[in-house]
mmCIF file of C-alpha atoms in Angstrom:
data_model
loop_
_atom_site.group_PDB
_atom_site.id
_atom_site.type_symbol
_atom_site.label_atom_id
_atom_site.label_comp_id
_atom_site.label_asym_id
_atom_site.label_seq_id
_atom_site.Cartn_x
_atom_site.Cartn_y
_atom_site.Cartn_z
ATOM 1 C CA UNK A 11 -28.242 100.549 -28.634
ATOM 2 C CA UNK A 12 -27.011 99.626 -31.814
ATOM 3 C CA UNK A 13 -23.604 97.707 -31.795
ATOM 4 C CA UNK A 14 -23.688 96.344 -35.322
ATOM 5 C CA UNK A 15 -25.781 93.776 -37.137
ATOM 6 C CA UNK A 16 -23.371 90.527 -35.226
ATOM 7 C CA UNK A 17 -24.811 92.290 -31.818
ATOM 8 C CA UNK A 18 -28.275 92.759 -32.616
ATOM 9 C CA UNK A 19 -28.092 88.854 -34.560
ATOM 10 C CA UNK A 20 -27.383 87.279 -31.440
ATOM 11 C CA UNK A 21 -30.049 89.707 -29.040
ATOM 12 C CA UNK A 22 -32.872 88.953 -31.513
ATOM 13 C CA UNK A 23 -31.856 85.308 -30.989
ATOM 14 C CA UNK A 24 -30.915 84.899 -27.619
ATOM 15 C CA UNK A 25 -34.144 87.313 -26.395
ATOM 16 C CA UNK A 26 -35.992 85.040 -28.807
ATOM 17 C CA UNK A 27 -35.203 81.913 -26.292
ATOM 18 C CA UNK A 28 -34.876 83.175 -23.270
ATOM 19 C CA UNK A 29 -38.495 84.999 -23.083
ATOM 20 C CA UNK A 30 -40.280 81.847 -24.322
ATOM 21 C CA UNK A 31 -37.922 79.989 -21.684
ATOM 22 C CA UNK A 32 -39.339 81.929 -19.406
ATOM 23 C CA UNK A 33 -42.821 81.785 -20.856
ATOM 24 C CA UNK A 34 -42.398 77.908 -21.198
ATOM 25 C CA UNK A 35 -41.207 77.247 -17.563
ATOM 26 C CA UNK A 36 -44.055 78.852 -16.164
ATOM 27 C CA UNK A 37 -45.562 75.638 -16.942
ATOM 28 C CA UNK A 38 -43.833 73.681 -14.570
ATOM 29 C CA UNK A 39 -45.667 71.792 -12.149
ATOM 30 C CA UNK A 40 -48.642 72.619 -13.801
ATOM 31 C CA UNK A 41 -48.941 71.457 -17.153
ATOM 32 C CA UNK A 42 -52.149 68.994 -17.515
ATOM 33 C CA UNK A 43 -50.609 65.774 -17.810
ATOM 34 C CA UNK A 44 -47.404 64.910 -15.359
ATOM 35 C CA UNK A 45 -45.935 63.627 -19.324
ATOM 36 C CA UNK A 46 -46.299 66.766 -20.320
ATOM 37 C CA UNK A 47 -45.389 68.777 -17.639
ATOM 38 C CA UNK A 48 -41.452 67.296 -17.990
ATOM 39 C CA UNK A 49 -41.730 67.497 -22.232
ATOM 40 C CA UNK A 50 -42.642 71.491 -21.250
ATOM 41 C CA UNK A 51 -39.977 71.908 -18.664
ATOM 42 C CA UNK A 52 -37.466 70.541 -20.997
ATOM 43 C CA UNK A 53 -37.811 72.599 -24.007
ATOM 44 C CA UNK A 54 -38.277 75.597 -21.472
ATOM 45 C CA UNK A 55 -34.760 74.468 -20.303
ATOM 46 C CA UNK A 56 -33.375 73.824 -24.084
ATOM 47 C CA UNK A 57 -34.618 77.565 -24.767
ATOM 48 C CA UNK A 58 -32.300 79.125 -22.044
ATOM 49 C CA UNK A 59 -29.866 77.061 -22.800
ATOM 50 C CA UNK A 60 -29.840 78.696 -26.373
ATOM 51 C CA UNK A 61 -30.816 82.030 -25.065
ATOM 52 C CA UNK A 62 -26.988 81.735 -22.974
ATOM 53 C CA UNK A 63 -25.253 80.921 -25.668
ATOM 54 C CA UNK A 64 -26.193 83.689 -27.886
ATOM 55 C CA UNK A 65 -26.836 85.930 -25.230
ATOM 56 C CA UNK A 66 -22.661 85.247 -24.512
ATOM 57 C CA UNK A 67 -22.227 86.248 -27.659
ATOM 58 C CA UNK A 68 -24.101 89.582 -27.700
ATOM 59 C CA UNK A 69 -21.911 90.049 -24.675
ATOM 60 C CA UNK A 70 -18.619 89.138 -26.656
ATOM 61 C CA UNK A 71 -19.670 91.043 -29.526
ATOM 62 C CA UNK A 72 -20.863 94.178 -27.773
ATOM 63 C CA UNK A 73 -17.207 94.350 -25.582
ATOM 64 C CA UNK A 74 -18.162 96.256 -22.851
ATOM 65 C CA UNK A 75 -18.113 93.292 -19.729
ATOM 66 C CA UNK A 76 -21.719 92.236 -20.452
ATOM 67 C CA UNK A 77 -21.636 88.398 -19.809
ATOM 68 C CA UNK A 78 -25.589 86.521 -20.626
ATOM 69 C CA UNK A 79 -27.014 87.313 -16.751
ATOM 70 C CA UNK A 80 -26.217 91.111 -17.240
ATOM 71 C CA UNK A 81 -28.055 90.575 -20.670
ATOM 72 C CA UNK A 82 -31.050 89.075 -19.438
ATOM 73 C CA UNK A 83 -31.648 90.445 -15.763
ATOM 74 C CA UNK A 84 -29.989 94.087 -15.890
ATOM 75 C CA UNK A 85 -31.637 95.273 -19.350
ATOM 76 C CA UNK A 86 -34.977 97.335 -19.776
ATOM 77 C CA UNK A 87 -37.710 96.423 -21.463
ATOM 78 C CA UNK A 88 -36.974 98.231 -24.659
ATOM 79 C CA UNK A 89 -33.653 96.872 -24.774
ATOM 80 C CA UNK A 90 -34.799 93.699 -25.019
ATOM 81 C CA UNK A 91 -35.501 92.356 -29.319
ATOM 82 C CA UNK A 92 -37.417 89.393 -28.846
ATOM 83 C CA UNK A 93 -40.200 89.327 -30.849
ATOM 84 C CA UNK A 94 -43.739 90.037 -29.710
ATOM 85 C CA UNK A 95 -45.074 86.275 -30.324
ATOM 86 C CA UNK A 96 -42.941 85.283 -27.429
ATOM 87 C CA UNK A 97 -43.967 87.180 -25.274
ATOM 88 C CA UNK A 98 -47.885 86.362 -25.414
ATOM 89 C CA UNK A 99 -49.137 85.283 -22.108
ATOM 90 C CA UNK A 100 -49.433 81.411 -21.313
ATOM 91 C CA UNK A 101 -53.031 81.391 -21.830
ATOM 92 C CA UNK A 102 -54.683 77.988 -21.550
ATOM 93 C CA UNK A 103 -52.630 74.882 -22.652
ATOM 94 C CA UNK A 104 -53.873 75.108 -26.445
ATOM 95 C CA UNK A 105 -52.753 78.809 -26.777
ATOM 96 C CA UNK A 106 -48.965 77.947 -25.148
ATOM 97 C CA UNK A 107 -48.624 74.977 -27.661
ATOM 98 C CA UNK A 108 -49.919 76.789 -30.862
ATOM 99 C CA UNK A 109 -47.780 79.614 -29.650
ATOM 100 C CA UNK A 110 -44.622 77.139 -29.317
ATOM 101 C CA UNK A 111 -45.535 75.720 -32.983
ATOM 102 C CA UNK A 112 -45.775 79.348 -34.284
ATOM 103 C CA UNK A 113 -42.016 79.871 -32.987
ATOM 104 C CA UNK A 114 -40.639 76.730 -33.947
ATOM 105 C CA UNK A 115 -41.981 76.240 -37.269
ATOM 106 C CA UNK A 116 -39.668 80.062 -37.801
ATOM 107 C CA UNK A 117 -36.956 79.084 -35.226
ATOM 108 C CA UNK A 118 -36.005 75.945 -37.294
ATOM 109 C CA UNK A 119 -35.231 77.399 -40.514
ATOM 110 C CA UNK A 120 -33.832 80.066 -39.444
ATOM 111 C CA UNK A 121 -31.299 78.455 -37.052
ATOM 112 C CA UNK A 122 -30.558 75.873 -40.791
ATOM 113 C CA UNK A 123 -29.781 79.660 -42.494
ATOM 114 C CA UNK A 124 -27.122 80.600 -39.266
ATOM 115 C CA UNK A 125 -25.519 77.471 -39.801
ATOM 116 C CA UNK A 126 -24.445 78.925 -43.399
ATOM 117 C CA UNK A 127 -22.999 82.174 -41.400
ATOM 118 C CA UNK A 128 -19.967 83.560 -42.239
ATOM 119 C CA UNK A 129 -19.446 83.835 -38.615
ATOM 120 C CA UNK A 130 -17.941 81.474 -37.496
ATOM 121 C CA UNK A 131 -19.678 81.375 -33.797
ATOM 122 C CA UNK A 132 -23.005 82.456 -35.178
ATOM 123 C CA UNK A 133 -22.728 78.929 -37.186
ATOM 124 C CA UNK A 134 -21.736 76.687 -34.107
ATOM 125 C CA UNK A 135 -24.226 78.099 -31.976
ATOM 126 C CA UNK A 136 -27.417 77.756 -34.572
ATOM 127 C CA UNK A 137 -25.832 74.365 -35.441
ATOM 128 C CA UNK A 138 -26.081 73.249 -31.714
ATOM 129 C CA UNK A 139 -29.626 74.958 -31.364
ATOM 130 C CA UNK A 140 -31.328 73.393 -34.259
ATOM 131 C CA UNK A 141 -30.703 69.999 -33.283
ATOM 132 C CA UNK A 142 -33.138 71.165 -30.319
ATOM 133 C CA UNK A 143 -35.430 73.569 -32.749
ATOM 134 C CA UNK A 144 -36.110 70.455 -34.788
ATOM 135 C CA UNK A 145 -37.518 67.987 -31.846
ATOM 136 C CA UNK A 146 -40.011 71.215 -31.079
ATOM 137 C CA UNK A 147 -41.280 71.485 -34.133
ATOM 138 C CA UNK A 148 -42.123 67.921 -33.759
ATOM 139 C CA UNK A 149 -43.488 67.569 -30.789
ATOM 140 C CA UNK A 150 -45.379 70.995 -31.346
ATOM 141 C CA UNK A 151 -46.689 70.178 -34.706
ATOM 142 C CA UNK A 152 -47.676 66.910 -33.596
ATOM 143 C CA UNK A 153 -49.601 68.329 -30.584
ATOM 144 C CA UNK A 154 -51.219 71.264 -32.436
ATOM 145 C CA UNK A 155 -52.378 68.134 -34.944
ATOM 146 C CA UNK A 156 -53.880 65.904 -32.663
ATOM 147 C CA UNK A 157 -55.914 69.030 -30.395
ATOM 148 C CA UNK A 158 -57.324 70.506 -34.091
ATOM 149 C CA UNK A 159 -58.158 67.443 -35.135
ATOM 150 C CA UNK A 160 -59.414 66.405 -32.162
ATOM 151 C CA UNK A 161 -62.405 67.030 -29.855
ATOM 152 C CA UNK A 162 -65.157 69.983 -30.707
ATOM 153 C CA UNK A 163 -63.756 71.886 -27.225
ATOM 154 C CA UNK A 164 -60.095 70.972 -28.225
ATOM 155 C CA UNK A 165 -60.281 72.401 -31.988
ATOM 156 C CA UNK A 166 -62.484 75.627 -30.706
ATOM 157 C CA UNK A 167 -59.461 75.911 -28.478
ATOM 158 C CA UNK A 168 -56.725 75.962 -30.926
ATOM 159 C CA UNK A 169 -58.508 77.784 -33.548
ATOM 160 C CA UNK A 170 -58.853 80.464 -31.098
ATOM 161 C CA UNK A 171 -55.298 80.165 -30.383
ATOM 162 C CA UNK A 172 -54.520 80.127 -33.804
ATOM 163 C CA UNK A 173 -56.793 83.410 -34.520
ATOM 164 C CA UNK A 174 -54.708 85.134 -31.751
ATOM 165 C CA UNK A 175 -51.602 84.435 -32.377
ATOM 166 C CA UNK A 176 -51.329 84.650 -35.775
ATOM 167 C CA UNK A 177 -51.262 88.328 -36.341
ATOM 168 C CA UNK A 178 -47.903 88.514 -34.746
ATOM 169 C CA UNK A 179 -46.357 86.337 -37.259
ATOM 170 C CA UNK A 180 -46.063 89.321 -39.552
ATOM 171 C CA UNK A 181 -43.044 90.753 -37.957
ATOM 172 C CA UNK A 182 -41.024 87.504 -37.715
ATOM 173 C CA UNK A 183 -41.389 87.343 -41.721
ATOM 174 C CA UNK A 184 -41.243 90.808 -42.613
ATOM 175 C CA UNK A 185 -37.329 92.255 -42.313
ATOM 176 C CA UNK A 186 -36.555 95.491 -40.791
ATOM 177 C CA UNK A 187 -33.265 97.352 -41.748
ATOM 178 C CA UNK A 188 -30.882 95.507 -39.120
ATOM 179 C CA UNK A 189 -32.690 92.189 -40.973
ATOM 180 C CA UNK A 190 -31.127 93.413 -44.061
ATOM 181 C CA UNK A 191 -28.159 94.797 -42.985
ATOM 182 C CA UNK A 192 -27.677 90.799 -40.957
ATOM 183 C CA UNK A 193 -27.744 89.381 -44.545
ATOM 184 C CA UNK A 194 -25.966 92.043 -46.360
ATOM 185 C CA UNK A 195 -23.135 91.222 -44.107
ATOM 186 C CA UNK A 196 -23.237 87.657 -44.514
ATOM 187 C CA UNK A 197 -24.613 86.567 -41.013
ATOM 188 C CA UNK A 198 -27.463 85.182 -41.633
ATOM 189 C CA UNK A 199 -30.078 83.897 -44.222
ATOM 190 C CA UNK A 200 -32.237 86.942 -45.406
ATOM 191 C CA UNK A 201 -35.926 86.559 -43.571
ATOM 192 C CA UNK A 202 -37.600 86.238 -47.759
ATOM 193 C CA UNK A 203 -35.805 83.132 -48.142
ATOM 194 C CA UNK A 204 -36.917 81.247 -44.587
ATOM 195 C CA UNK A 205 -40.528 82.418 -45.211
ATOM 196 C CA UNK A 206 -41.965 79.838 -48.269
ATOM 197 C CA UNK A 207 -40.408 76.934 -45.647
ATOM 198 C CA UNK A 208 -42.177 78.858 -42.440
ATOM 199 C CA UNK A 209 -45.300 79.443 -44.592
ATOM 200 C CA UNK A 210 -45.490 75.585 -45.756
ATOM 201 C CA UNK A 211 -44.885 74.356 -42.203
ATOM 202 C CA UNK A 212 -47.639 76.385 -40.999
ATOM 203 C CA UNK A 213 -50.692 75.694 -44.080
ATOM 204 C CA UNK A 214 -49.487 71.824 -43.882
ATOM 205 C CA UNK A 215 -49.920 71.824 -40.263
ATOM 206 C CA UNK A 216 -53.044 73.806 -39.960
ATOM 207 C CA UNK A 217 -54.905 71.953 -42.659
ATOM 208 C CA UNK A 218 -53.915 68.594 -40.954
ATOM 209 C CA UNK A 219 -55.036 70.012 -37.425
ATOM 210 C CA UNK A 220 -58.364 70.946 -39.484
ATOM 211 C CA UNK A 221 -57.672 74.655 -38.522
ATOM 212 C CA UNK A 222 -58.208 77.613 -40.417
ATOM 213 C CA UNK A 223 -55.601 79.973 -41.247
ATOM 214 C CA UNK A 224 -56.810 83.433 -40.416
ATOM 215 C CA UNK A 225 -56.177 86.690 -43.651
ATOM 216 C CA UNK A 226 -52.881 87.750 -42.190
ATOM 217 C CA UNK A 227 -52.697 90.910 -43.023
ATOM 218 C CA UNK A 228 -56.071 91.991 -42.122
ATOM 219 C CA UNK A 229 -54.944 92.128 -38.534
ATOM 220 C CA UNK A 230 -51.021 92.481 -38.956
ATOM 221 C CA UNK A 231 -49.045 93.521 -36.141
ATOM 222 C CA UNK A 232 -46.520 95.408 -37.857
ATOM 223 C CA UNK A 233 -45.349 99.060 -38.038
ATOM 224 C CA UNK A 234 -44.288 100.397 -34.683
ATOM 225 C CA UNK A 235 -45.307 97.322 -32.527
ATOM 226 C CA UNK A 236 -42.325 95.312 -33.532
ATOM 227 C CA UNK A 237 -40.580 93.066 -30.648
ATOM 228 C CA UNK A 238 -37.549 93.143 -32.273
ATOM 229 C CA UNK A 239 -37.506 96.795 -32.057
ATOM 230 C CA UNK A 240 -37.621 97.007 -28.760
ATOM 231 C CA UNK A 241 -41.565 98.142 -28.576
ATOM 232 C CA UNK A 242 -43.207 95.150 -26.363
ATOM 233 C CA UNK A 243 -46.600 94.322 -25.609
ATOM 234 C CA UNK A 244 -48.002 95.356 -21.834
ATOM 235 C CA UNK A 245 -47.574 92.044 -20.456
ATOM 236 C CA UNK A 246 -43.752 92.010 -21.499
ATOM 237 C CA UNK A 247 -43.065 94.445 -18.321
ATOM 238 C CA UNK A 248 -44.561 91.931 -15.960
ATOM 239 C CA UNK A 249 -42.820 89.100 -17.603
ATOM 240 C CA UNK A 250 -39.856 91.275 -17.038
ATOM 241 C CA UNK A 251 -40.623 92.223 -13.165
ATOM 242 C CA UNK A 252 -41.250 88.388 -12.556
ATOM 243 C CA UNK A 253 -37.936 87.233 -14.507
ATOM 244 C CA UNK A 254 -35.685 89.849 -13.248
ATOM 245 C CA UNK A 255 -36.754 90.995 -9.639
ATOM 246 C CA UNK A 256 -34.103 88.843 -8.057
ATOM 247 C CA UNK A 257 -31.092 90.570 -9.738
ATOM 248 C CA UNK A 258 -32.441 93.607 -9.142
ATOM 249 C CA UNK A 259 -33.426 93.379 -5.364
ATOM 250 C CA UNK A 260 -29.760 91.645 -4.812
ATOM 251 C CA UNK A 261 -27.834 92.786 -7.643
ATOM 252 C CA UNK A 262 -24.732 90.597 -8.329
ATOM 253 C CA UNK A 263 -26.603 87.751 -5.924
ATOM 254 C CA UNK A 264 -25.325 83.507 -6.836
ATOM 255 C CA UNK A 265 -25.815 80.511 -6.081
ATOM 256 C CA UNK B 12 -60.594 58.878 -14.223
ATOM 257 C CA UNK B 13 -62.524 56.768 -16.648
ATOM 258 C CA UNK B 14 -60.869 58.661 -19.563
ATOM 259 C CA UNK B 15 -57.272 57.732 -18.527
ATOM 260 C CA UNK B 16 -54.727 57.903 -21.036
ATOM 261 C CA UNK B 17 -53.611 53.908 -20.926
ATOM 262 C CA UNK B 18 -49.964 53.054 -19.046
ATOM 263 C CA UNK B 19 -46.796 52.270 -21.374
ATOM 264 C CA UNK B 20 -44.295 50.140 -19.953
ATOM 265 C CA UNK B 21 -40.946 51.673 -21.274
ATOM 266 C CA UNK B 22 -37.641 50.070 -22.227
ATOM 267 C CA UNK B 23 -34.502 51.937 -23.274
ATOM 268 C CA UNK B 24 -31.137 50.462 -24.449
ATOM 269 C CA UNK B 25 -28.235 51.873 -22.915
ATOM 270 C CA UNK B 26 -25.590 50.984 -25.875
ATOM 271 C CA UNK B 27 -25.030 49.173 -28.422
ATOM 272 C CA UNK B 28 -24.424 45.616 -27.831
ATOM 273 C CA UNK B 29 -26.637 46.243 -24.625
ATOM 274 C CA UNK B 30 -30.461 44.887 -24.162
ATOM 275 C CA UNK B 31 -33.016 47.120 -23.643
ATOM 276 C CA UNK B 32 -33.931 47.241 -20.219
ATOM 277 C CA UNK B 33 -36.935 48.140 -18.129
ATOM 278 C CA UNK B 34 -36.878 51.696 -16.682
ATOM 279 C CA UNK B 35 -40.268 52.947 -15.908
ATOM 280 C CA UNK B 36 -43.497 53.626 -17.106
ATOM 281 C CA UNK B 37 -46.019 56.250 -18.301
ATOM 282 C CA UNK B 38 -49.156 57.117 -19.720
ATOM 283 C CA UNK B 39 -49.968 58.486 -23.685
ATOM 284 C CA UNK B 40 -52.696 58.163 -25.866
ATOM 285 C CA UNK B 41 -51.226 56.244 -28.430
ATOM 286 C CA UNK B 42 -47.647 54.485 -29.048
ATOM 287 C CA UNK B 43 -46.209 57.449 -31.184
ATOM 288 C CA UNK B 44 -46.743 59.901 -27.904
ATOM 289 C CA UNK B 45 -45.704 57.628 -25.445
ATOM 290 C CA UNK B 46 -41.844 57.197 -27.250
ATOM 291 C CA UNK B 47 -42.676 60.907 -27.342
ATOM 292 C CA UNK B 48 -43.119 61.048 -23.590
ATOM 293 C CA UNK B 49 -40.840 58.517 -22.901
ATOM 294 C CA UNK B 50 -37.728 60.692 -24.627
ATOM 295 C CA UNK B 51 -38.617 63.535 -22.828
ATOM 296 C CA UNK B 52 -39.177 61.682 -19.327
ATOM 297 C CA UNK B 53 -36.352 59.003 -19.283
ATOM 298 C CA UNK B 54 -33.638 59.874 -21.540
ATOM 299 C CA UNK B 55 -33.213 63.328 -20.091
ATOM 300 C CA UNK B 56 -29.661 62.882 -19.528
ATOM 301 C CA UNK B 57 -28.236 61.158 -22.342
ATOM 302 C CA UNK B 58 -29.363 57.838 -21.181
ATOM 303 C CA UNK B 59 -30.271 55.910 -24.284
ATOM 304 C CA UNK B 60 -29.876 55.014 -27.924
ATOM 305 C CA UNK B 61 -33.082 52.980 -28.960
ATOM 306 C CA UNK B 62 -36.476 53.091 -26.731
ATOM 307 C CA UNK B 63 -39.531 50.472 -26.515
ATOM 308 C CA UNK B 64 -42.432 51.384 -25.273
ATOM 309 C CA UNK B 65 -45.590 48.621 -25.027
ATOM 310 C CA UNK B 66 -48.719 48.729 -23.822
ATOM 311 C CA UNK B 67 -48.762 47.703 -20.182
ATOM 312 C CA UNK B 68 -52.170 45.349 -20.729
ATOM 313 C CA UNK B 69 -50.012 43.641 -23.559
ATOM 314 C CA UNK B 70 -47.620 42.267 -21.024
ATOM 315 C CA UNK B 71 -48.863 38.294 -19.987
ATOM 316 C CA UNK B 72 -47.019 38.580 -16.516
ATOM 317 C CA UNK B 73 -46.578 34.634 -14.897
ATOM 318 C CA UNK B 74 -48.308 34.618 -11.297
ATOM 319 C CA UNK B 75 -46.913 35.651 -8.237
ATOM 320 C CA UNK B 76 -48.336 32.232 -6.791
ATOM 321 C CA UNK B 77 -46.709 30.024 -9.415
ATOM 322 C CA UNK B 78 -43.382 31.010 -7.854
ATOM 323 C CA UNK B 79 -42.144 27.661 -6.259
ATOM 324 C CA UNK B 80 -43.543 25.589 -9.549
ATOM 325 C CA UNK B 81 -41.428 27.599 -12.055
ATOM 326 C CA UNK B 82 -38.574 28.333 -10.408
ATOM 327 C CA UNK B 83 -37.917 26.234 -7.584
ATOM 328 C CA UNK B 84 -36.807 23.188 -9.370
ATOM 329 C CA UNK B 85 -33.934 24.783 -11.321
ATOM 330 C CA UNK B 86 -32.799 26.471 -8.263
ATOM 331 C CA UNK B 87 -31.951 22.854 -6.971
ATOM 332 C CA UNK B 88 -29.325 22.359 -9.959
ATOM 333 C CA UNK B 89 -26.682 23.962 -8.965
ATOM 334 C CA UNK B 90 -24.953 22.343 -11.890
ATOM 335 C CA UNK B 91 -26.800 24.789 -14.462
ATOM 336 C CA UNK B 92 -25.326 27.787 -12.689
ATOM 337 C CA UNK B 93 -21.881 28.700 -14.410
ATOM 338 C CA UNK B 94 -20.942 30.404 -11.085
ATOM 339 C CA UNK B 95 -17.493 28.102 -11.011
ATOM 340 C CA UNK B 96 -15.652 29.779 -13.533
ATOM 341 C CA UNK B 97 -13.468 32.949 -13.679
ATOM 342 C CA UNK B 98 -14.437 35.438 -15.766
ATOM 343 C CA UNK B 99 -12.120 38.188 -16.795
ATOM 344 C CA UNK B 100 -12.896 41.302 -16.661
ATOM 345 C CA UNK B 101 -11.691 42.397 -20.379
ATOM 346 C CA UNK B 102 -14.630 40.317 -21.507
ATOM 347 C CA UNK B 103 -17.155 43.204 -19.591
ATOM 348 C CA UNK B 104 -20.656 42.429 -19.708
ATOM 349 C CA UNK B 105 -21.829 39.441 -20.494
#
């Protein structure tokens, strides 16, 4: 499935949202604090907005009567070009938030380079999305902040989180050939010149949540096990069963 | 819970020109989180353009039992109340 570098833009982008949408929403009614619980549900809901608009695109793009549902609930698992930080199970509340600051502290500058696109609809759809990104990286730099630098059982928590997590950074910084060929053709911002403003976010954020950053590429989840080449982590096909089951027990079924 | 986040009282202007008015509560740690919480919980739908938030133990409330001394008397001057004019309605809210 390769329609071009516009196609694949807007899948890595739109997958991107909607599986941490998913993720996110999970959350609901369950989060610790009833505060929290509606912050959670409302960036879950922010994400799939995002994830429709570019998954529309894809559709667009790709020409062949896909519209965003068809996207999201008819594809297969290795169709699918999120990548594989995304997709890490919930865990407890620590590991969801450090995984939400690991996304947005990427997601941010990377929606500021599609506003530069050349495409026109790539630009008004990362321009309307960052607005969103930037509020999560608050409130998800904040949080990660105040649980490091907070109780012994809190920082243990996100430190673990943290050492976790981390190793599937690599791939969100590291650009594949349909990364290049997005910049070569003027979509996008090329994933070098987002990293120093990903890697800043990160070291200023850690060291003020008292957390250690763990050797990256010691543990790098790179070569073949790359999200946003389709090869997903085990607990993506249950994510998947759980997210799509509807659609696929009543196929065409609305509300 | 004796380790209870404390209760905000939260106020949220409508528009410009407009006061801020009372719309709910919540709790948060500190005053940072609770406009925090207070974005996320009651301006979901486009509600506001400026939010207070104070602590609820801040607020010096007059008692419930002082009723009839504070408000009683003025309620007996019905020359105070500017309920005999006519007010258009191009002036909107006043």
């Amino acid at each position: 499935m390769n329609a071009g570098p516009l196609f694949e833009l807007a899948l890595r982008m739109g997958d991107n949202a909607l599986i941490l949408g998913q993720r996110v929403s999970a959350w609901c009614g369950h989060a610790p604090v009833l505060e929290e619980d509606i912050a959670m549900a409302n960036v879950g809901l922010d994400l799939i907005g995002q994830a429709k608009l570019w998954l529309t695109l894809a559709g667009e793009v790709e020409g062949a009567g896909r519209d965003a549902d068809a996207l999201a609930f008819l594809r297969d698992s290795r169709d699918f070009r999120n990548v594989l930080l995304v997709e890490q199970p919930n865990g407890d509340y620590g590991r969801t938030l450090m995984r939400q600051f690991l996304f947005d502290a990427w997601h941010l500058p990377i929606l500021k380079g599609l506003r530069q696109s050349g495409e026109a609809r790539v630009a008004d759809i990362a321009g309307k999305c960052a607005k969103e990104a930037a509020y999560h990286l608050d409130r998800s730099s904040d949080l990660v902040i105040r649980l490091g630098d907070g109780t012994a059982e809190s920082r243990a928590r996100m430190q673990a989180a943290l050492d976790f997590l981390f190793p599937f950074v690599a791939e969100m910084t590291a650009a594949d050939a349909i990364d290049d060929e997005i910049a070569a053709a003027g979509l996008g911002p090329r994933l070098a010149d987002i990293t120093r403003e990903f890697s800043d976010t990160v070291a200023a954020v850690s060291a003020a949540a008292t957390l250690a950053l763990p050797s990256a590429p010691a543990r790098t989840v790179a070569g073949p096990w790359r999200g946003k080449a389709g090869r997903h982590t085990e607990e993506f096909g249950r994510l998947l069963a759980e997210m799509q089951w509807m659609q696929r027990a009543y196929p065409g079924v609305s509300w | 819970m004796t380790n209870e986040w404390p209760l905000w009282e939260v106020f949220i202007r409508g528009q410009h020109g407009q006061s801020h008015r009372h719309v709910g509560s919540l709790h948060a740690p500190d005053a940072e989180m609770a406009i925090k919480n207070a974005r996320d919980v009651y301006t979901r739908r486009n509600e506001g353009v400026s939010i207070w938030v104070v602590k609820a133990a801040d607020i010096v409330a007059s008692a419930p039992g002082d009723k009839e001394a504070l408000f009683e008397p003025s309620n007996a001057k019905v020359y105070r109340h500017p309920t005999f004019y006519d007010i258009p309605d191009e002036v909107g809210r006043m």
